[in-house]
Amino acid sequence: MGMTTTPQILLGQTLGFTANPFADGVAAAQHHRHGAVLVEAGHVAWVGPADQLQKPPNAQTTDYGDKLIMAGFVDAHLHYPQTAMIASWGKRLIDWLNDYTFPEEARFGDPAYAATIAARYFDLAQSHGTTTMCSYATIHPESVEAYFSEAQARGLRALAGKTCMDRNAIPALQDSAQSAYDDSKALLEKWHGVDRLGYVITPRFSPTSTPEQLNALGALWAEHPDCLMQTHLSEQLEEIAWVKSLFPAACDYLDTYEAHGLLGENAVFGHAIHLEPREKDRIREVGAGLVHCPTSNTFIGSGIFDLAGLTAAGHRVGLATDTGGGSSFSMLRTMAAAYELGQLNGAALHPAQLLWLATQGSAQTLHLESNIGNLAPGMEADLVVLDLASTPAIAQRAARAETVWEAIFPTIMMGDDRAISDMWIGGARRTG
Ligand code: GUN
Ligand code: ZN
């Protein structure tokens, strides 16, 4: 663990971004067929054509041949405590929460169980190429401790918060307005800004918080405005109808957050599928982030997120697995699902846009874009090395490719953890 002091040179194909491909097209991507990355003191010091690299005399070189070196994936919304119940059959959101999710989350008061699942989750996420994750924990402070302890030991840049619920959940999973405030505050003070960790104030969603709890968390956020605040917004129509009945004075779902101090530039809203025009305008006005969770939106039957419309309107959008409402730990599979949903919506996403969403897009949504999510000088060296021929099916298609995008797209559509050839975390090569 820790930073490697010897300068490291990585050779291979390289891919980074100089702009946003949703605004500026494919020219926003910078690809070097025979590229080199110089890593020094945990950061990317230089990227360019290998024949232009000025080699530090004591550097160590790793030659990845034809493989693709790029920023590690950033999963902007997931629930690590749902790792063991991913792919639970046959329910829509509210029944899925009550029947599968809450009983599993109730186990996380046990620190040993929380530690076991946290380690399992990080093993799975990293093996799929994810280097930063923003997770919900459970209501138990122990679940947050387990997550941050494990992330810290792995040297990861990772975010999470205690999930707060004081109504409409089983008694074992309910805190109170006061305990949610107190526990969140204590965890925030202990973990926020420690190493590469960040605390996220986390009311689960309006249906499971009283107005008093939302107010308490709004007050905590006002005291710590540099923290992110994450929650769910407008995922399913039944949920939206329920929110309207629980908050009769609110003009829409977003208003249930705004009225309690839970809307701002550092807010991150998961799903955001069935937004009303006022909600879209207001979110853009304050600059809050939205997170597209495509495998979850199909798996739980939620609907189609308007990625093309929202990005064109200037919204900040990230990409996420939403494990375990999502059906995969893989950001490659998640990009494929985003592509498929885009097709259903009449917009074919370019591979550059998909890869940008899974790295810079997510990083921007989490306000970490100057630290992670791009292969560029100054960025923290959280990198993945992709094998673009990881299965026979992918290899035979990639062999036909005439452009870099044709070479990458089969891995986006058909790739899984076998495509993740290597990983660097904070400038250190991942071992084991
Ligand atoms: N809405 C409230 N809680 C959850 C959750 O755990 N998963 C998903 N997908 N939606 C939610
Ligand atoms: Zn979620």
Short mmCIF file of N, CA, C and O in Angstrom, two decimals, residues 16-87:
data_model
loop_
_atom_site.label_atom_id
_atom_site.label_comp_id
_atom_site.label_asym_id
_atom_site.label_seq_id
_atom_site.Cartn_x
_atom_site.Cartn_y
_atom_site.Cartn_z
N GLY A 16 -7.76 9.47 -23.08
CA GLY A 16 -8.15 10.50 -22.11
C GLY A 16 -9.08 11.49 -22.79
O GLY A 16 -9.43 11.33 -23.97
N PHE A 17 -9.51 12.50 -22.06
CA PHE A 17 -10.43 13.50 -22.61
C PHE A 17 -9.90 14.91 -22.36
O PHE A 17 -9.40 15.21 -21.28
N THR A 18 -10.00 15.75 -23.39
CA THR A 18 -9.64 17.15 -23.22
C THR A 18 -10.89 18.02 -23.12
O THR A 18 -10.80 19.22 -22.86
N ALA A 19 -12.06 17.42 -23.33
CA ALA A 19 -13.32 18.15 -23.26
C ALA A 19 -14.44 17.12 -23.08
O ALA A 19 -14.18 15.94 -22.90
N ASN A 20 -15.67 17.60 -23.12
CA ASN A 20 -16.84 16.75 -22.91
C ASN A 20 -17.41 16.31 -24.26
O ASN A 20 -17.87 17.15 -25.04
N PRO A 21 -17.39 15.02 -24.57
CA PRO A 21 -17.86 14.57 -25.88
C PRO A 21 -19.36 14.79 -26.12
O PRO A 21 -19.81 14.73 -27.26
N PHE A 22 -20.13 15.05 -25.06
CA PHE A 22 -21.54 15.39 -25.28
C PHE A 22 -21.65 16.80 -25.87
O PHE A 22 -22.55 17.09 -26.66
N ALA A 23 -20.73 17.69 -25.50
CA ALA A 23 -20.74 19.06 -26.03
C ALA A 23 -19.87 19.19 -27.27
O ALA A 23 -20.22 19.91 -28.20
N ASP A 24 -18.74 18.51 -27.27
CA ASP A 24 -17.72 18.78 -28.29
C ASP A 24 -17.45 17.63 -29.24
O ASP A 24 -16.52 17.72 -30.06
N GLY A 25 -18.21 16.54 -29.12
CA GLY A 25 -18.05 15.44 -30.05
C GLY A 25 -16.82 14.60 -29.76
O GLY A 25 -16.15 14.75 -28.74
N VAL A 26 -16.52 13.72 -30.72
CA VAL A 26 -15.45 12.74 -30.54
C VAL A 26 -14.08 13.41 -30.39
O VAL A 26 -13.16 12.85 -29.79
N ALA A 27 -13.94 14.64 -30.91
CA ALA A 27 -12.65 15.34 -30.81
C ALA A 27 -12.27 15.58 -29.35
O ALA A 27 -11.11 15.87 -29.05
N ALA A 28 -13.24 15.45 -28.44
CA ALA A 28 -12.95 15.62 -27.01
C ALA A 28 -12.08 14.49 -26.46
O ALA A 28 -11.49 14.61 -25.39
N ALA A 29 -12.01 13.38 -27.20
CA ALA A 29 -11.21 12.23 -26.76
C ALA A 29 -9.82 12.29 -27.36
O ALA A 29 -9.65 12.70 -28.52
N GLN A 30 -8.83 11.89 -26.56
CA GLN A 30 -7.46 11.88 -27.06
C GLN A 30 -6.91 10.46 -26.93
O GLN A 30 -6.76 9.94 -25.82
N HIS A 31 -6.67 9.85 -28.09
CA HIS A 31 -6.19 8.46 -28.12
C HIS A 31 -4.79 8.41 -28.71
O HIS A 31 -4.52 9.09 -29.69
N HIS A 32 -3.92 7.65 -28.06
CA HIS A 32 -2.59 7.38 -28.63
C HIS A 32 -2.46 5.88 -28.86
O HIS A 32 -2.58 5.10 -27.92
N ARG A 33 -2.22 5.51 -30.10
CA ARG A 33 -2.11 4.10 -30.47
C ARG A 33 -0.91 3.45 -29.78
O ARG A 33 -0.96 2.34 -29.29
N HIS A 34 0.22 4.18 -29.77
CA HIS A 34 1.40 3.74 -29.03
C HIS A 34 1.69 4.81 -27.99
O HIS A 34 2.49 5.70 -28.21
N GLY A 35 0.97 4.71 -26.88
CA GLY A 35 1.03 5.76 -25.87
C GLY A 35 1.89 5.39 -24.68
O GLY A 35 2.32 4.24 -24.52
N ALA A 36 2.13 6.40 -23.86
CA ALA A 36 2.87 6.19 -22.61
C ALA A 36 2.24 7.08 -21.53
O ALA A 36 1.75 8.18 -21.81
N VAL A 37 2.25 6.54 -20.31
CA VAL A 37 1.78 7.28 -19.14
C VAL A 37 2.93 7.29 -18.14
O VAL A 37 3.47 6.23 -17.82
N LEU A 38 3.28 8.47 -17.66
CA LEU A 38 4.28 8.57 -16.60
C LEU A 38 3.56 8.86 -15.29
O LEU A 38 2.80 9.82 -15.20
N VAL A 39 3.79 8.01 -14.30
CA VAL A 39 3.17 8.16 -12.98
C VAL A 39 4.25 8.50 -11.96
O VAL A 39 5.25 7.77 -11.86
N GLU A 40 4.04 9.60 -11.27
CA GLU A 40 4.99 10.02 -10.22
C GLU A 40 4.22 10.48 -8.99
O GLU A 40 3.26 11.25 -9.12
N ALA A 41 4.66 10.01 -7.83
CA ALA A 41 4.06 10.43 -6.55
C ALA A 41 2.54 10.29 -6.54
O ALA A 41 1.81 11.18 -6.10
N GLY A 42 2.07 9.17 -7.06
CA GLY A 42 0.65 8.89 -7.00
C GLY A 42 -0.20 9.57 -8.05
O GLY A 42 -1.41 9.40 -8.08
N HIS A 43 0.44 10.38 -8.90
CA HIS A 43 -0.32 11.15 -9.89
C HIS A 43 0.19 10.87 -11.30
O HIS A 43 1.32 10.44 -11.50
N VAL A 44 -0.66 11.16 -12.26
CA VAL A 44 -0.24 11.10 -13.66
C VAL A 44 0.59 12.36 -13.93
O VAL A 44 0.12 13.48 -13.72
N ALA A 45 1.84 12.15 -14.35
CA ALA A 45 2.72 13.30 -14.61
C ALA A 45 2.73 13.67 -16.09
O ALA A 45 2.94 14.84 -16.44
N TRP A 46 2.51 12.69 -16.94
CA TRP A 46 2.59 12.95 -18.38
C TRP A 46 1.85 11.84 -19.14
O TRP A 46 1.88 10.68 -18.74
N VAL A 47 1.19 12.21 -20.24
CA VAL A 47 0.57 11.24 -21.15
C VAL A 47 0.87 11.69 -22.57
O VAL A 47 0.76 12.89 -22.86
N GLY A 48 1.25 10.79 -23.43
CA GLY A 48 1.47 11.18 -24.82
C GLY A 48 1.99 10.01 -25.63
O GLY A 48 1.99 8.87 -25.15
N PRO A 49 2.41 10.29 -26.85
CA PRO A 49 3.00 9.23 -27.68
C PRO A 49 4.28 8.72 -27.03
O PRO A 49 5.09 9.52 -26.55
N ALA A 50 4.45 7.40 -27.04
CA ALA A 50 5.59 6.80 -26.32
C ALA A 50 6.92 7.35 -26.82
O ALA A 50 7.85 7.53 -26.04
N ASP A 51 6.99 7.64 -28.12
CA ASP A 51 8.28 8.10 -28.65
C ASP A 51 8.61 9.54 -28.26
O ASP A 51 9.69 10.03 -28.55
N GLN A 52 7.67 10.21 -27.60
CA GLN A 52 7.96 11.58 -27.12
C GLN A 52 8.20 11.65 -25.62
O GLN A 52 8.42 12.72 -25.06
N LEU A 53 8.13 10.49 -24.96
CA LEU A 53 8.31 10.46 -23.51
C LEU A 53 9.76 10.76 -23.13
O LEU A 53 10.69 10.18 -23.68
N GLN A 54 9.95 11.67 -22.17
CA GLN A 54 11.28 11.89 -21.59
C GLN A 54 11.36 11.04 -20.34
O GLN A 54 10.74 11.34 -19.32
N LYS A 55 12.12 9.99 -20.46
CA LYS A 55 12.15 8.94 -19.44
C LYS A 55 13.00 9.34 -18.23
O LYS A 55 14.18 9.59 -18.39
N PRO A 56 12.41 9.41 -17.04
CA PRO A 56 13.25 9.61 -15.86
C PRO A 56 14.20 8.42 -15.72
O PRO A 56 13.80 7.28 -15.97
N PRO A 57 15.45 8.67 -15.34
CA PRO A 57 16.46 7.62 -15.36
C PRO A 57 16.12 6.41 -14.48
O PRO A 57 16.44 5.29 -14.83
N ASN A 58 15.45 6.64 -13.33
CA ASN A 58 15.17 5.53 -12.42
C ASN A 58 13.79 4.90 -12.61
O ASN A 58 13.31 4.16 -11.76
N ALA A 59 13.13 5.21 -13.74
CA ALA A 59 11.75 4.75 -13.92
C ALA A 59 11.67 3.24 -14.16
O ALA A 59 12.57 2.64 -14.74
N GLN A 60 10.55 2.68 -13.68
CA GLN A 60 10.22 1.27 -13.98
C GLN A 60 9.16 1.27 -15.08
O GLN A 60 8.24 2.07 -15.04
N THR A 61 9.29 0.34 -16.02
CA THR A 61 8.34 0.31 -17.14
C THR A 61 7.50 -0.96 -17.12
O THR A 61 8.00 -2.05 -16.88
N THR A 62 6.18 -0.78 -17.34
CA THR A 62 5.27 -1.90 -17.55
C THR A 62 4.70 -1.76 -18.95
O THR A 62 4.06 -0.75 -19.26
N ASP A 63 4.95 -2.76 -19.78
CA ASP A 63 4.49 -2.69 -21.18
C ASP A 63 3.20 -3.49 -21.34
O ASP A 63 3.21 -4.72 -21.22
N TYR A 64 2.11 -2.80 -21.61
CA TYR A 64 0.81 -3.47 -21.77
C TYR A 64 0.49 -3.79 -23.22
O TYR A 64 -0.65 -4.17 -23.53
N GLY A 65 1.44 -3.60 -24.10
CA GLY A 65 1.24 -3.99 -25.50
C GLY A 65 0.08 -3.24 -26.13
O GLY A 65 0.05 -2.01 -26.15
N ASP A 66 -0.90 -4.00 -26.62
CA ASP A 66 -2.07 -3.46 -27.32
C ASP A 66 -3.20 -3.04 -26.39
O ASP A 66 -4.24 -2.58 -26.84
N LYS A 67 -3.02 -3.28 -25.12
CA LYS A 67 -4.12 -3.02 -24.19
C LYS A 67 -4.34 -1.51 -24.02
O LYS A 67 -3.47 -0.71 -24.35
N LEU A 68 -5.51 -1.16 -23.50
CA LEU A 68 -5.92 0.25 -23.40
C LEU A 68 -5.82 0.73 -21.96
O LEU A 68 -6.48 0.19 -21.07
N ILE A 69 -5.02 1.78 -21.76
CA ILE A 69 -4.86 2.38 -20.43
C ILE A 69 -5.78 3.60 -20.37
O ILE A 69 -5.72 4.48 -21.24
N MET A 70 -6.62 3.64 -19.36
CA MET A 70 -7.51 4.80 -19.20
C MET A 70 -7.81 5.00 -17.72
O MET A 70 -7.36 4.22 -16.87
N ALA A 71 -8.57 6.05 -17.41
CA ALA A 71 -8.95 6.29 -16.01
C ALA A 71 -9.81 5.14 -15.53
O ALA A 71 -10.62 4.58 -16.28
N GLY A 72 -9.67 4.78 -14.26
CA GLY A 72 -10.55 3.79 -13.65
C GLY A 72 -11.99 4.28 -13.66
O GLY A 72 -12.25 5.49 -13.72
N PHE A 73 -12.93 3.34 -13.58
CA PHE A 73 -14.34 3.71 -13.63
C PHE A 73 -14.79 4.30 -12.29
O PHE A 73 -14.30 3.93 -11.23
N VAL A 74 -15.75 5.21 -12.40
CA VAL A 74 -16.30 5.89 -11.23
C VAL A 74 -17.79 5.56 -11.14
O VAL A 74 -18.57 5.95 -12.02
N ASP A 75 -18.16 4.80 -10.12
CA ASP A 75 -19.54 4.36 -9.93
C ASP A 75 -20.20 5.34 -8.97
O ASP A 75 -19.92 5.34 -7.77
N ALA A 76 -21.09 6.18 -9.51
CA ALA A 76 -21.57 7.35 -8.76
C ALA A 76 -22.76 7.06 -7.84
O ALA A 76 -23.21 7.97 -7.12
N HIS A 77 -23.27 5.83 -7.84
CA HIS A 77 -24.42 5.52 -6.96
C HIS A 77 -24.54 4.01 -6.80
O HIS A 77 -24.78 3.30 -7.78
N LEU A 78 -24.35 3.54 -5.60
CA LEU A 78 -24.58 2.11 -5.34
C LEU A 78 -24.81 1.88 -3.86
O LEU A 78 -24.57 2.75 -3.05
N HIS A 79 -25.28 0.68 -3.56
CA HIS A 79 -25.57 0.28 -2.19
C HIS A 79 -24.72 -0.95 -1.90
O HIS A 79 -25.11 -2.07 -2.23
N TYR A 80 -23.55 -0.74 -1.25
CA TYR A 80 -22.69 -1.92 -1.01
C TYR A 80 -23.39 -2.97 -0.14
O TYR A 80 -23.14 -4.17 -0.33
N PRO A 81 -24.30 -2.56 0.79
CA PRO A 81 -24.94 -3.60 1.62
C PRO A 81 -25.87 -4.52 0.82
O PRO A 81 -26.34 -5.53 1.35
N GLN A 82 -26.16 -4.17 -0.41
CA GLN A 82 -27.03 -5.02 -1.24
C GLN A 82 -26.23 -5.99 -2.10
O GLN A 82 -26.81 -6.68 -2.97
N THR A 83 -24.94 -6.11 -1.84
CA THR A 83 -24.08 -6.99 -2.63
C THR A 83 -24.60 -8.43 -2.65
O THR A 83 -24.68 -9.06 -3.71
N ALA A 84 -24.97 -8.95 -1.48
CA ALA A 84 -25.30 -10.38 -1.37
C ALA A 84 -26.71 -10.70 -1.87
O ALA A 84 -27.05 -11.87 -2.01
N MET A 85 -27.54 -9.64 -2.11
CA MET A 85 -28.90 -9.93 -2.61
C MET A 85 -29.13 -9.33 -4.01
O MET A 85 -30.27 -9.19 -4.45
N ILE A 86 -28.04 -9.06 -4.72
CA ILE A 86 -28.17 -8.59 -6.11
C ILE A 86 -28.92 -9.66 -6.92
O ILE A 86 -28.86 -10.85 -6.59
N ALA A 87 -29.65 -9.23 -7.95
CA ALA A 87 -30.39 -10.16 -8.80
C ALA A 87 -31.44 -10.94 -8.01
O ALA A 87 -31.51 -12.16 -8.06
#
